[in-house]
């Protein structure tokens, strides 16, 4: 369980909150490049950390991310005209460039300098690793973009998607740090041919031992945790998951491709998940892509034209009780739909003070504790170490059958395998 006040600190991400201030020290995935496909394209609404924003690509190809409401009389700039290197409000024609400067104010008399006194809030934006990232903190603290392995691979080696999660970011992230659920929630008799090879192999291991032993090891970037399952011949099946501050998890699989997900807070009660499924050794194959596009793997099928999953609480995630009786533990199709069903069922902000946590929850407990420590340290003036060193993010998870019983020894033996190469993007 978590005390009510600690839960509040963990989940509130708006401006001025301890956790919101912490998140604003990191670059945040915000959009797919396809949402801003060309200079002077349609502006799009983005909500991040409880702030309503509008993003656009100007005539020179620069990306602007502005507060949505016009500083004149607060109309939405989403309705604005994206033209001649700026976004022009349609109410009275004031115009703003990507840096938030007011560059035209046609309702003021010629020669007026009033426009020089008006500035719209504007955030830095960069395209990196197949996403558009936004930095919402003070310019003086802007870090480098994190050197996550997938961000430095050619586009052919990765498959990316984003979708909404009707829950606070921490609840989604907790699902990634909870190896014990895989043997239940994702237990299925789905023929292996329907799934990515890595996923099909993994599900048989998950089911082999339903009570994995968990160990967490803290690092400067967050932590890694190992789940150890019994396996034949005095061997163990180890899954070592990487958690990278503030919201990334890289999930181990027996073979490529693997997935990294970022749980980006839209606000306190909703999250945008940014998924990258990748193979560092080569391009994704047709076989890799089929289950990804069919919604069986890490990403759900979406309602066309939106980032909303088709299967959601309004249709009970497609729950089929007959399938639940005969074919899968849940009766819900696809790993992602299964995950969202249980996580969203906890409510938009989980009442963690009513939980009863067991030994299988130690990575979840460690994540909450670390997030609270990080946010409180920043309140005391201690800058986040993870934001200061982009190279910390060059790590991989590990999925291995080995006779080693303890995590530290296992990781020291396989250090080279858990380190990603330095590559220029
Ligand atoms: S409200 Fe935007 S120009 Fe007046
Ligand atoms: Fe899951």
Short mmCIF file of C-alpha atoms and ligand atoms in Angstrom, two decimals:
data_model
loop_
_atom_site.label_atom_id
_atom_site.label_comp_id
_atom_site.label_asym_id
_atom_site.label_seq_id
_atom_site.Cartn_x
_atom_site.Cartn_y
_atom_site.Cartn_z
CA UNK A 1 0.00 0.00 0.00
CA UNK A 2 0.96 3.61 -0.37
CA UNK A 3 -0.14 6.38 2.01
CA UNK A 4 -2.78 8.63 0.49
CA UNK A 5 -0.47 11.66 0.51
CA UNK A 6 2.36 9.70 -1.17
CA UNK A 7 -0.08 8.50 -3.81
CA UNK A 8 -1.04 12.12 -4.48
CA UNK A 9 2.63 13.06 -4.92
CA UNK A 10 3.17 10.08 -7.24
CA UNK A 11 0.27 10.75 -9.59
CA UNK A 12 -0.14 14.55 -9.82
CA UNK A 13 1.87 15.88 -12.78
CA UNK A 14 0.50 19.37 -13.42
CA UNK A 15 2.66 22.54 -13.36
CA UNK A 16 4.12 23.25 -9.92
CA UNK A 17 3.52 19.77 -8.46
CA UNK A 18 6.64 17.88 -7.25
CA UNK A 19 6.21 15.09 -9.81
CA UNK A 20 5.24 17.49 -12.57
CA UNK A 21 8.38 19.51 -11.87
CA UNK A 22 10.42 16.32 -12.02
CA UNK A 23 8.95 15.21 -15.38
CA UNK A 24 9.73 18.67 -16.76
CA UNK A 25 13.46 17.93 -16.43
CA UNK A 26 13.26 15.25 -19.18
CA UNK A 27 12.54 15.16 -22.90
CA UNK A 28 9.08 13.68 -23.43
CA UNK A 29 7.75 11.78 -26.49
CA UNK A 30 4.74 13.77 -27.64
CA UNK A 31 3.82 13.02 -31.27
CA UNK A 32 4.45 10.76 -34.22
CA UNK A 33 6.17 12.61 -37.07
CA UNK A 34 3.26 11.54 -39.31
CA UNK A 35 0.98 13.83 -37.28
CA UNK A 36 2.94 16.85 -38.60
CA UNK A 37 3.81 15.54 -42.05
CA UNK A 38 4.88 18.69 -43.94
CA UNK A 39 5.58 22.42 -43.66
CA UNK A 40 2.39 24.43 -43.04
CA UNK A 41 0.38 21.26 -42.30
CA UNK A 42 -2.68 21.25 -40.06
CA UNK A 43 -1.94 22.07 -36.42
CA UNK A 44 -2.72 19.32 -33.89
CA UNK A 45 -3.79 19.41 -30.28
CA UNK A 46 -1.49 17.80 -27.74
CA UNK A 47 -2.09 17.54 -24.02
CA UNK A 48 1.00 16.83 -21.91
CA UNK A 49 1.44 16.88 -18.12
CA UNK A 50 -1.97 18.54 -17.79
CA UNK A 51 -1.14 21.40 -20.21
CA UNK A 52 -3.13 21.95 -23.40
CA UNK A 53 -0.81 22.58 -26.32
CA UNK A 54 -0.96 22.98 -30.06
CA UNK A 55 1.80 21.64 -32.32
CA UNK A 56 2.57 22.69 -35.90
CA UNK A 57 5.30 22.57 -38.50
CA UNK A 58 6.09 26.01 -39.87
CA UNK A 59 6.92 26.96 -43.46
CA UNK A 60 10.63 26.26 -42.83
CA UNK A 61 9.99 22.81 -41.35
CA UNK A 62 10.56 23.89 -37.74
CA UNK A 63 8.25 22.31 -35.18
CA UNK A 64 6.40 24.59 -32.81
CA UNK A 65 4.67 23.53 -29.62
CA UNK A 66 2.71 26.39 -28.08
CA UNK A 67 0.23 26.74 -25.26
CA UNK A 68 -3.12 26.29 -26.93
CA UNK A 69 -4.89 29.41 -25.69
CA UNK A 70 -4.08 32.69 -27.44
CA UNK A 71 -2.54 35.28 -25.10
CA UNK A 72 -4.87 37.96 -26.50
CA UNK A 73 -8.35 36.85 -25.40
CA UNK A 74 -7.67 33.13 -24.88
CA UNK A 75 -9.21 31.60 -28.02
CA UNK A 76 -7.77 28.24 -29.08
CA UNK A 77 -4.87 28.42 -31.50
CA UNK A 78 -5.86 24.98 -32.74
CA UNK A 79 -8.33 26.79 -35.02
CA UNK A 80 -5.46 28.96 -36.22
CA UNK A 81 -4.04 29.36 -39.72
CA UNK A 82 -0.60 27.83 -40.14
CA UNK A 83 0.91 30.19 -42.71
CA UNK A 84 4.08 32.13 -43.54
CA UNK A 85 6.19 30.88 -40.67
CA UNK A 86 3.69 31.12 -37.86
CA UNK A 87 0.33 30.23 -36.41
CA UNK A 88 -2.26 32.97 -36.78
CA UNK A 89 -5.19 33.09 -34.34
CA UNK A 90 -8.46 33.23 -36.27
CA UNK A 91 -10.21 35.47 -33.72
CA UNK A 92 -8.27 38.73 -34.31
CA UNK A 93 -5.34 37.62 -36.43
CA UNK A 94 -2.47 37.76 -33.94
CA UNK A 95 0.33 35.55 -35.15
CA UNK A 96 2.99 33.54 -33.29
CA UNK A 97 6.19 31.87 -34.43
CA UNK A 98 7.58 28.54 -33.16
CA UNK A 99 9.42 30.35 -30.36
CA UNK A 100 6.21 31.95 -29.12
CA UNK A 101 7.06 35.46 -30.36
CA UNK A 102 4.09 37.54 -31.42
CA UNK A 103 5.15 38.48 -34.96
CA UNK A 104 1.99 40.24 -36.15
CA UNK A 105 -0.81 42.08 -34.39
CA UNK A 106 -3.09 43.48 -37.11
CA UNK A 107 -5.66 44.89 -34.62
CA UNK A 108 -3.09 47.39 -33.25
CA UNK A 109 -2.24 50.69 -34.98
CA UNK A 110 0.74 50.85 -37.36
CA UNK A 111 3.96 51.48 -35.45
CA UNK A 112 2.66 49.93 -32.22
CA UNK A 113 5.26 47.95 -30.27
CA UNK A 114 2.66 46.15 -28.15
CA UNK A 115 3.41 42.87 -29.92
CA UNK A 116 6.95 42.91 -28.53
CA UNK A 117 5.48 42.71 -25.02
CA UNK A 118 3.36 39.64 -25.75
CA UNK A 119 4.88 36.17 -25.70
CA UNK A 120 3.15 32.82 -25.93
CA UNK A 121 4.49 29.87 -23.92
CA UNK A 122 6.54 27.77 -26.37
CA UNK A 123 8.37 24.50 -25.75
CA UNK A 124 11.41 23.09 -27.54
CA UNK A 125 10.63 20.15 -29.83
CA UNK A 126 12.93 17.70 -31.64
CA UNK A 127 12.45 14.69 -33.85
CA UNK A 128 14.45 11.75 -32.52
CA UNK A 129 14.19 8.00 -32.89
CA UNK A 130 10.88 8.08 -34.75
CA UNK A 131 9.02 10.37 -32.32
CA UNK A 132 8.68 14.10 -31.82
CA UNK A 133 9.88 14.93 -28.31
CA UNK A 134 9.08 18.02 -26.26
CA UNK A 135 10.99 19.61 -23.40
CA UNK A 136 8.73 21.52 -21.01
CA UNK A 137 11.25 22.66 -18.41
CA UNK A 138 13.49 25.67 -17.99
CA UNK A 139 15.93 26.20 -20.86
CA UNK A 140 18.88 26.28 -18.45
CA UNK A 141 18.23 22.66 -17.45
CA UNK A 142 17.58 21.19 -20.91
CA UNK A 143 19.24 17.74 -21.09
CA UNK A 144 20.43 15.76 -24.10
CA UNK A 145 17.95 13.37 -25.68
CA UNK A 146 18.29 9.92 -24.06
CA UNK A 147 20.43 7.48 -26.08
CA UNK A 148 17.88 4.68 -26.02
CA UNK A 149 19.07 1.95 -28.36
CA UNK A 150 15.99 1.98 -30.60
CA UNK A 151 16.30 5.71 -31.15
CA UNK A 152 19.68 5.20 -32.81
CA UNK A 153 18.62 2.36 -35.14
CA UNK A 154 17.52 2.78 -38.78
CA UNK A 155 13.71 3.07 -39.14
CA UNK A 156 13.62 -0.39 -40.79
CA UNK A 157 14.69 -1.95 -37.46
CA UNK A 158 11.76 -0.62 -35.45
CA UNK A 159 7.97 -0.48 -35.40
CA UNK A 160 6.30 2.29 -33.45
CA UNK A 161 2.84 3.18 -32.26
CA UNK A 162 1.12 5.28 -29.66
CA UNK A 163 -2.22 4.83 -27.93
CA UNK A 164 -4.17 6.25 -25.01
CA UNK A 165 -4.45 4.60 -21.64
CA UNK A 166 -7.37 5.59 -19.43
CA UNK A 167 -5.30 5.59 -16.25
CA UNK A 168 -2.52 7.47 -14.51
CA UNK A 169 1.00 6.86 -15.87
CA UNK A 170 2.16 5.02 -12.73
CA UNK A 171 -0.51 2.32 -13.06
CA UNK A 172 0.54 1.52 -16.63
CA UNK A 173 4.20 1.49 -15.71
CA UNK A 174 3.51 -0.83 -12.79
CA UNK A 175 2.18 -3.41 -15.25
CA UNK A 176 5.58 -3.41 -16.97
CA UNK A 177 7.38 -4.02 -13.68
CA UNK A 178 5.24 -6.94 -12.63
CA UNK A 179 6.59 -10.16 -14.10
CA UNK A 180 4.29 -12.35 -11.96
CA UNK A 181 1.15 -11.31 -13.86
CA UNK A 182 2.36 -12.73 -17.15
CA UNK A 183 1.72 -16.36 -16.15
CA UNK A 184 -1.94 -15.52 -15.43
CA UNK A 185 -3.19 -12.51 -17.38
CA UNK A 186 -1.41 -13.52 -20.59
CA UNK A 187 -1.84 -17.30 -20.28
CA UNK A 188 -3.30 -18.48 -23.57
CA UNK A 189 -3.70 -21.45 -25.84
CA UNK A 190 -3.46 -19.18 -28.88
CA UNK A 191 -1.50 -21.08 -31.53
CA UNK A 192 2.10 -19.88 -31.54
CA UNK A 193 1.80 -19.03 -35.24
CA UNK A 194 -0.48 -16.09 -34.38
CA UNK A 195 2.14 -14.46 -32.21
CA UNK A 196 5.61 -13.06 -32.68
CA UNK A 197 8.12 -15.88 -32.19
CA UNK A 198 9.66 -14.18 -29.16
CA UNK A 199 6.28 -13.71 -27.53
CA UNK A 200 5.14 -17.29 -28.21
CA UNK A 201 8.28 -18.71 -26.65
CA UNK A 202 8.04 -16.40 -23.67
CA UNK A 203 4.45 -17.35 -22.83
CA UNK A 204 5.43 -21.00 -22.36
CA UNK A 205 8.18 -19.99 -19.92
CA UNK A 206 5.90 -17.59 -18.03
CA UNK A 207 3.44 -20.37 -17.38
CA UNK A 208 6.18 -22.72 -16.12
CA UNK A 209 6.52 -21.10 -12.69
CA UNK A 210 3.71 -18.91 -11.44
CA UNK A 211 5.58 -17.47 -8.46
CA UNK A 212 8.81 -15.94 -9.76
CA UNK A 213 11.33 -14.60 -7.23
CA UNK A 214 12.09 -10.91 -7.82
CA UNK A 215 15.25 -8.90 -7.11
CA UNK A 216 15.73 -5.18 -7.78
CA UNK A 217 19.08 -3.45 -8.37
CA UNK A 218 19.12 0.37 -8.39
CA UNK A 219 21.13 2.27 -10.96
CA UNK A 220 21.63 5.94 -11.84
CA UNK A 221 19.07 5.64 -14.64
CA UNK A 222 16.43 3.84 -12.54
CA UNK A 223 16.79 0.15 -11.89
CA UNK A 224 16.82 -3.29 -13.42
CA UNK A 225 14.95 -6.09 -11.81
CA UNK A 226 15.23 -9.82 -12.32
CA UNK A 227 12.43 -12.33 -12.08
CA UNK A 228 13.69 -15.85 -11.55
CA UNK A 229 11.52 -18.81 -12.46
CA UNK A 230 12.27 -22.48 -11.85
CA UNK A 231 13.35 -24.36 -14.98
CA UNK A 232 14.41 -27.99 -15.55
CA UNK A 233 17.89 -29.37 -14.69
CA UNK A 234 18.66 -26.99 -11.81
CA UNK A 235 18.46 -24.05 -14.19
CA UNK A 236 16.47 -20.84 -13.88
CA UNK A 237 14.54 -18.82 -16.40
CA UNK A 238 15.59 -15.21 -15.80
CA UNK A 239 13.90 -12.10 -17.12
CA UNK A 240 15.75 -8.88 -16.39
CA UNK A 241 13.64 -5.79 -17.15
CA UNK A 242 15.08 -2.29 -17.47
CA UNK A 243 13.22 0.64 -15.95
CA UNK A 244 14.55 4.03 -17.04
CA UNK A 245 13.54 7.28 -15.38
CA UNK A 246 11.04 8.64 -15.56
CA UNK A 247 8.71 6.41 -17.59
CA UNK A 248 10.48 3.93 -19.89
CA UNK A 249 10.48 0.16 -19.54
CA UNK A 250 12.38 -2.21 -21.84
CA UNK A 251 10.91 -5.67 -21.64
CA UNK A 252 12.97 -8.84 -22.11
CA UNK A 253 12.05 -11.51 -24.65
CA UNK A 254 13.85 -14.75 -25.55
CA UNK A 255 14.68 -13.36 -29.01
CA UNK A 256 14.36 -10.16 -31.07
CA UNK A 257 12.25 -8.14 -31.50
CA UNK A 258 11.80 -6.63 -28.05
CA UNK A 259 9.74 -3.64 -26.96
CA UNK A 260 10.27 -0.42 -25.06
CA UNK A 261 7.31 1.57 -23.84
CA UNK A 262 7.09 5.09 -22.44
CA UNK A 263 4.10 5.96 -20.22
CA UNK A 264 3.73 9.67 -20.90
CA UNK A 265 1.24 11.50 -18.68
CA UNK A 266 -1.38 13.36 -20.70
CA UNK A 267 -2.67 14.53 -17.32
CA UNK A 268 -3.23 12.98 -13.87
CA UNK A 269 -5.80 10.52 -15.17
CA UNK A 270 -4.76 9.65 -18.71
CA UNK A 271 -1.59 8.47 -20.37
CA UNK A 272 -0.22 8.19 -23.90
CA UNK A 273 1.85 5.06 -24.38
CA UNK A 274 4.68 5.30 -26.92
CA UNK A 275 5.77 1.84 -28.03
CA UNK A 276 8.85 0.88 -30.01
CA UNK A 277 9.31 -2.75 -30.98
CA UNK A 278 12.79 -3.25 -32.39
CA UNK A 279 15.55 -5.56 -33.49
CA UNK A 280 19.03 -4.13 -33.01
CA UNK A 281 20.50 -6.80 -35.30
CA UNK A 282 18.51 -6.13 -38.45
CA UNK A 283 15.28 -4.96 -40.09
CA UNK A 284 11.98 -6.30 -38.81
CA UNK A 285 10.63 -9.11 -40.97
CA UNK A 286 7.14 -9.61 -42.35
CA UNK A 287 6.61 -12.27 -39.65
CA UNK A 288 7.63 -9.77 -36.97
CA UNK A 289 5.24 -7.14 -38.31
CA UNK A 290 2.11 -9.28 -38.77
CA UNK A 291 1.23 -9.74 -35.08
CA UNK A 292 2.17 -6.12 -34.33
CA UNK A 293 -0.29 -4.85 -36.87
CA UNK A 294 -2.97 -7.36 -35.83
CA UNK A 295 -3.01 -6.10 -32.22
CA UNK A 296 -1.88 -9.42 -30.75
CA UNK A 297 1.41 -8.13 -29.43
CA UNK A 298 2.40 -5.03 -27.52
CA UNK A 299 0.10 -2.55 -29.29
CA UNK A 300 -3.70 -2.54 -29.62
CA UNK A 301 -5.77 -2.07 -32.75
CA UNK A 302 -6.97 1.55 -32.88
CA UNK A 303 -10.21 3.22 -33.89
CA UNK A 304 -9.27 4.63 -37.32
CA UNK A 305 -8.22 8.27 -37.24
CA UNK A 306 -7.67 8.21 -33.48
CA UNK A 307 -5.21 6.88 -30.93
CA UNK A 308 -8.02 5.21 -28.96
CA UNK A 309 -7.90 1.41 -28.75
CA UNK A 310 -10.89 -0.32 -30.37
CA UNK A 311 -11.26 -2.66 -27.43
CA UNK A 312 -11.77 -0.60 -24.29
CA UNK A 313 -13.87 -0.38 -21.12
CA UNK A 314 -17.02 0.55 -23.09
CA UNK A 315 -17.03 -2.90 -24.74
CA UNK A 316 -15.36 -4.78 -21.87
CA UNK A 317 -12.25 -5.13 -24.05
CA UNK A 318 -14.08 -7.70 -26.16
CA UNK A 319 -14.31 -10.13 -23.24
CA UNK A 320 -15.63 -13.52 -24.43
CA UNK A 321 -16.65 -15.72 -21.49
CA UNK A 322 -16.58 -18.89 -23.59
CA UNK A 323 -13.00 -18.17 -24.64
CA UNK A 324 -12.24 -17.49 -20.97
CA UNK A 325 -13.62 -20.92 -20.05
CA UNK A 326 -11.82 -22.82 -22.79
CA UNK A 327 -8.93 -20.99 -24.44
CA UNK A 328 -7.30 -18.22 -22.42
CA UNK A 329 -7.12 -17.09 -18.82
CA UNK A 330 -8.90 -13.81 -19.54
CA UNK A 331 -11.13 -14.39 -22.56
CA UNK A 332 -9.70 -11.11 -23.90
CA UNK A 333 -7.85 -11.04 -27.21
CA UNK A 334 -4.26 -9.80 -27.34
CA UNK A 335 -1.65 -8.99 -24.72
CA UNK A 336 -2.19 -5.25 -24.86
CA UNK A 337 -5.96 -5.47 -24.44
CA UNK A 338 -5.43 -7.81 -21.48
CA UNK A 339 -3.03 -5.35 -19.85
CA UNK A 340 -5.26 -2.33 -20.38
CA UNK A 341 -8.35 -4.16 -19.10
CA UNK A 342 -6.85 -4.79 -15.69
CA UNK A 343 -4.91 -1.55 -15.34
CA UNK A 344 -7.78 0.70 -16.44
CA UNK A 345 -10.14 -1.30 -14.18
CA UNK A 346 -8.22 0.13 -11.18
CA UNK A 347 -9.71 3.54 -12.00
CA UNK A 348 -8.02 6.64 -13.40
CA UNK A 349 -6.13 7.12 -10.10
CA UNK A 350 -5.68 3.88 -8.22
CA UNK A 351 -6.53 3.91 -4.47
CA UNK A 352 -3.17 2.40 -3.55
CA UNK A 353 -3.79 2.92 0.17
CA UNK A 354 -6.22 -0.03 -0.01
CA UNK A 355 -3.75 -2.49 -1.58
CA UNK A 356 -2.15 -5.56 0.01
CA UNK A 357 1.23 -5.92 -1.65
CA UNK A 358 3.08 -9.26 -1.67
CA UNK A 359 6.56 -10.47 -2.56
CA UNK A 360 5.76 -10.42 -6.28
CA UNK A 361 5.25 -6.63 -6.04
CA UNK A 362 8.73 -5.56 -5.02
CA UNK A 363 9.63 -3.94 -8.35
CA UNK A 364 6.37 -1.97 -8.25
CA UNK A 365 7.18 -0.83 -4.71
CA UNK A 366 10.74 0.09 -5.74
CA UNK A 367 9.51 2.19 -8.69
CA UNK A 368 7.08 4.19 -6.53
CA UNK A 369 9.70 4.73 -3.83
CA UNK A 370 12.29 5.88 -6.33
CA UNK A 371 9.90 8.25 -8.11
CA UNK A 372 8.96 9.83 -4.77
CA UNK A 373 12.63 10.11 -3.75
CA UNK A 374 13.58 11.64 -7.10
CA UNK A 375 10.77 14.21 -7.00
CA UNK A 376 11.54 15.14 -3.39
CA UNK A 377 15.28 15.38 -4.06
CA UNK A 378 14.56 17.85 -6.86
CA UNK A 379 12.39 19.88 -4.49
CA UNK A 380 15.49 20.11 -2.25
CA UNK A 381 17.53 21.34 -5.22
CA UNK A 382 19.22 18.07 -6.24
CA UNK A 383 19.16 17.74 -10.03
CA UNK A 384 18.13 14.34 -11.47
CA UNK A 385 21.23 12.29 -12.34
CA UNK A 386 19.41 10.36 -15.06
CA UNK A 387 18.62 13.54 -17.00
CA UNK A 388 22.26 14.63 -16.87
CA UNK A 389 23.73 11.67 -18.75
CA UNK A 390 22.07 10.53 -21.98
CA UNK A 391 24.49 7.58 -22.31
CA UNK A 392 22.97 5.91 -19.23
CA UNK A 393 20.03 4.96 -21.45
CA UNK A 394 22.11 2.61 -23.65
CA UNK A 395 21.01 -0.56 -21.88
CA UNK A 396 19.22 -3.76 -22.83
CA UNK A 397 17.11 -6.21 -20.89
CA UNK A 398 18.14 -9.86 -20.56
CA UNK A 399 16.13 -13.04 -21.09
CA UNK A 400 18.11 -16.18 -20.39
CA UNK A 401 18.09 -19.72 -19.05
CA UNK A 402 21.05 -20.09 -16.70
CA UNK A 403 22.14 -22.04 -13.61
CA UNK A 404 22.99 -18.80 -11.74
CA UNK A 405 20.72 -18.28 -8.71
CA UNK A 406 21.45 -14.60 -7.94
CA UNK A 407 20.85 -11.51 -10.02
CA UNK A 408 24.10 -9.63 -9.38
CA UNK A 409 26.23 -12.58 -10.55
CA UNK A 410 23.98 -13.15 -13.56
CA UNK A 411 24.25 -9.53 -14.65
CA UNK A 412 28.00 -9.33 -14.09
CA UNK A 413 28.42 -12.38 -16.35
CA UNK A 414 26.23 -10.90 -19.09
CA UNK A 415 27.16 -7.23 -18.85
CA UNK A 416 28.25 -7.01 -22.49
CA UNK A 417 24.89 -8.39 -23.64
CA UNK A 418 23.00 -5.82 -21.58
CA UNK A 419 24.92 -2.86 -22.96
CA UNK A 420 23.82 -1.32 -26.26
CA UNK A 421 26.45 -0.05 -28.67
CA UNK A 422 27.04 3.67 -29.09
CA UNK A 423 25.65 4.66 -32.48
CA UNK A 424 25.06 7.96 -34.13
CA UNK A 425 21.36 8.32 -34.88
S1 LIG B 1 -7.98 35.80 -29.14
FE1 LIG B 1 -6.36 35.35 -30.46
S2 LIG B 1 -6.10 37.15 -31.63
FE2 LIG B 1 -7.66 37.62 -30.26
FE1 LIG B 2 1.25 -7.63 -19.30
#
